[in-house]
PDB file of C-alpha atoms in Angstrom:
ATOM      1  CA  UNK A 202     -46.670 130.917  58.641  1.00  0.00           C
ATOM      2  CA  UNK A 203     -46.653 130.971  62.773  1.00  0.00           C
ATOM      3  CA  UNK A 204     -44.954 133.280  64.452  1.00  0.00           C
ATOM      4  CA  UNK A 205     -41.970 132.178  67.006  1.00  0.00           C
ATOM      5  CA  UNK A 206     -43.584 130.725  70.045  1.00  0.00           C
ATOM      6  CA  UNK A 207     -46.976 130.670  68.651  1.00  0.00           C
ATOM      7  CA  UNK A 208     -47.238 126.682  69.232  1.00  0.00           C
ATOM      8  CA  UNK A 209     -46.103 127.314  72.850  1.00  0.00           C
ATOM      9  CA  UNK A 210     -48.968 129.827  73.530  1.00  0.00           C
ATOM     10  CA  UNK A 211     -51.483 127.482  71.929  1.00  0.00           C
ATOM     11  CA  UNK A 212     -50.240 124.738  74.046  1.00  0.00           C
ATOM     12  CA  UNK A 213     -50.331 126.448  77.296  1.00  0.00           C
ATOM     13  CA  UNK A 214     -53.829 127.880  76.279  1.00  0.00           C
ATOM     14  CA  UNK A 215     -55.076 124.457  75.561  1.00  0.00           C
ATOM     15  CA  UNK A 216     -53.692 123.349  79.066  1.00  0.00           C
ATOM     16  CA  UNK A 217     -55.514 126.109  80.773  1.00  0.00           C
ATOM     17  CA  UNK A 218     -59.079 125.205  79.164  1.00  0.00           C
ATOM     18  CA  UNK A 219     -58.265 121.571  79.736  1.00  0.00           C
ATOM     19  CA  UNK A 220     -58.162 122.071  83.498  1.00  0.00           C
ATOM     20  CA  UNK A 221     -61.020 124.480  83.512  1.00  0.00           C
ATOM     21  CA  UNK A 222     -63.352 122.062  81.602  1.00  0.00           C
ATOM     22  CA  UNK A 223     -62.033 119.320  83.892  1.00  0.00           C
ATOM     23  CA  UNK A 224     -63.519 121.333  86.830  1.00  0.00           C
ATOM     24  CA  UNK A 225     -66.928 121.937  84.923  1.00  0.00           C
ATOM     25  CA  UNK A 226     -67.078 117.958  84.275  1.00  0.00           C
ATOM     26  CA  UNK A 227     -67.268 118.679  80.338  1.00  0.00           C
ATOM     27  CA  UNK A 228     -65.766 115.698  79.061  1.00  0.00           C
ATOM     28  CA  UNK A 229     -66.009 116.847  75.384  1.00  0.00           C
ATOM     29  CA  UNK A 230     -64.320 120.094  76.210  1.00  0.00           C
ATOM     30  CA  UNK A 231     -61.473 118.356  78.143  1.00  0.00           C
ATOM     31  CA  UNK A 232     -60.906 115.860  75.633  1.00  0.00           C
ATOM     32  CA  UNK A 233     -60.590 118.385  72.633  1.00  0.00           C
ATOM     33  CA  UNK A 234     -58.577 120.646  74.601  1.00  0.00           C
ATOM     34  CA  UNK A 235     -55.927 117.639  75.507  1.00  0.00           C
ATOM     35  CA  UNK A 236     -55.916 116.668  71.930  1.00  0.00           C
ATOM     36  CA  UNK A 237     -54.942 120.442  70.852  1.00  0.00           C
ATOM     37  CA  UNK A 238     -52.410 120.710  73.787  1.00  0.00           C
ATOM     38  CA  UNK A 239     -50.664 117.352  72.272  1.00  0.00           C
ATOM     39  CA  UNK A 240     -50.980 118.501  68.858  1.00  0.00           C
ATOM     40  CA  UNK A 241     -49.348 121.942  69.505  1.00  0.00           C
ATOM     41  CA  UNK A 242     -46.761 120.325  71.931  1.00  0.00           C
ATOM     42  CA  UNK A 243     -45.536 118.036  68.805  1.00  0.00           C
ATOM     43  CA  UNK A 244     -45.732 121.028  66.649  1.00  0.00           C
ATOM     44  CA  UNK A 245     -43.582 123.183  69.397  1.00  0.00           C
ATOM     45  CA  UNK A 246     -41.044 120.463  69.580  1.00  0.00           C
ATOM     46  CA  UNK A 247     -40.355 120.552  65.901  1.00  0.00           C
ATOM     47  CA  UNK A 248     -40.313 124.349  65.723  1.00  0.00           C
ATOM     48  CA  UNK A 249     -36.641 124.363  64.256  1.00  0.00           C
ATOM     49  CA  UNK A 250     -37.771 122.057  61.594  1.00  0.00           C
ATOM     50  CA  UNK A 251     -39.686 124.185  58.805  1.00  0.00           C
ATOM     51  CA  UNK A 252     -41.073 120.862  57.161  1.00  0.00           C
ATOM     52  CA  UNK A 253     -42.101 119.333  60.148  1.00  0.00           C
ATOM     53  CA  UNK A 254     -43.886 122.589  61.373  1.00  0.00           C
ATOM     54  CA  UNK A 255     -45.403 122.818  57.955  1.00  0.00           C
ATOM     55  CA  UNK A 256     -46.772 119.133  58.545  1.00  0.00           C
ATOM     56  CA  UNK A 257     -47.837 119.582  61.892  1.00  0.00           C
ATOM     57  CA  UNK A 258     -49.504 123.162  61.473  1.00  0.00           C
ATOM     58  CA  UNK A 259     -52.859 121.820  59.969  1.00  0.00           C
ATOM     59  CA  UNK A 260     -53.275 118.955  62.570  1.00  0.00           C
ATOM     60  CA  UNK A 261     -53.154 121.803  65.240  1.00  0.00           C
ATOM     61  CA  UNK A 262     -55.646 124.123  63.225  1.00  0.00           C
ATOM     62  CA  UNK A 263     -57.979 120.984  62.716  1.00  0.00           C
ATOM     63  CA  UNK A 264     -57.634 120.378  66.685  1.00  0.00           C
ATOM     64  CA  UNK A 265     -58.159 124.052  67.286  1.00  0.00           C
ATOM     65  CA  UNK A 266     -61.475 123.571  64.976  1.00  0.00           C
ATOM     66  CA  UNK A 267     -62.450 120.667  67.177  1.00  0.00           C
ATOM     67  CA  UNK A 268     -62.287 122.792  70.227  1.00  0.00           C
ATOM     68  CA  UNK A 269     -64.085 125.618  68.981  1.00  0.00           C
ATOM     69  CA  UNK A 270     -66.931 123.277  68.020  1.00  0.00           C
ATOM     70  CA  UNK A 271     -66.657 121.748  71.692  1.00  0.00           C
ATOM     71  CA  UNK A 272     -66.975 125.362  73.101  1.00  0.00           C
ATOM     72  CA  UNK A 273     -69.946 125.963  70.721  1.00  0.00           C
ATOM     73  CA  UNK A 274     -71.757 122.657  72.020  1.00  0.00           C
ATOM     74  CA  UNK A 275     -71.069 123.309  75.997  1.00  0.00           C
ATOM     75  CA  UNK A 276     -72.632 127.023  74.960  1.00  0.00           C
ATOM     76  CA  UNK A 277     -75.956 125.412  73.468  1.00  0.00           C
ATOM     77  CA  UNK A 278     -76.126 123.054  76.485  1.00  0.00           C
ATOM     78  CA  UNK A 279     -76.072 125.799  78.912  1.00  0.00           C
ATOM     79  CA  UNK A 280     -78.304 127.677  76.960  1.00  0.00           C
ATOM     80  CA  UNK A 281     -80.729 124.550  76.643  1.00  0.00           C
ATOM     81  CA  UNK A 282     -80.731 124.535  80.442  1.00  0.00           C
ATOM     82  CA  UNK A 283     -81.389 128.187  81.037  1.00  0.00           C
ATOM     83  CA  UNK A 284     -77.609 129.152  82.425  1.00  0.00           C
TER      84      UNK A 284
END
């Protein structure tokens, strides 16, 4: 079970990552951060409804996995160009 306010915190963190990745011109990272932000926003909006939270939590987890992969890809790219 997610602690109270967790989806809001995830939403805010994803928003920050989205902005930073936009500044770095990293479209894959930006797109996956935006998808996580949107999923967390939906889940946050259903926070009072346990069934809706249970339905949305796996979507947030999946988008988090996508973001982790995008970060790994960006890191691999930076390494490949010697940064």
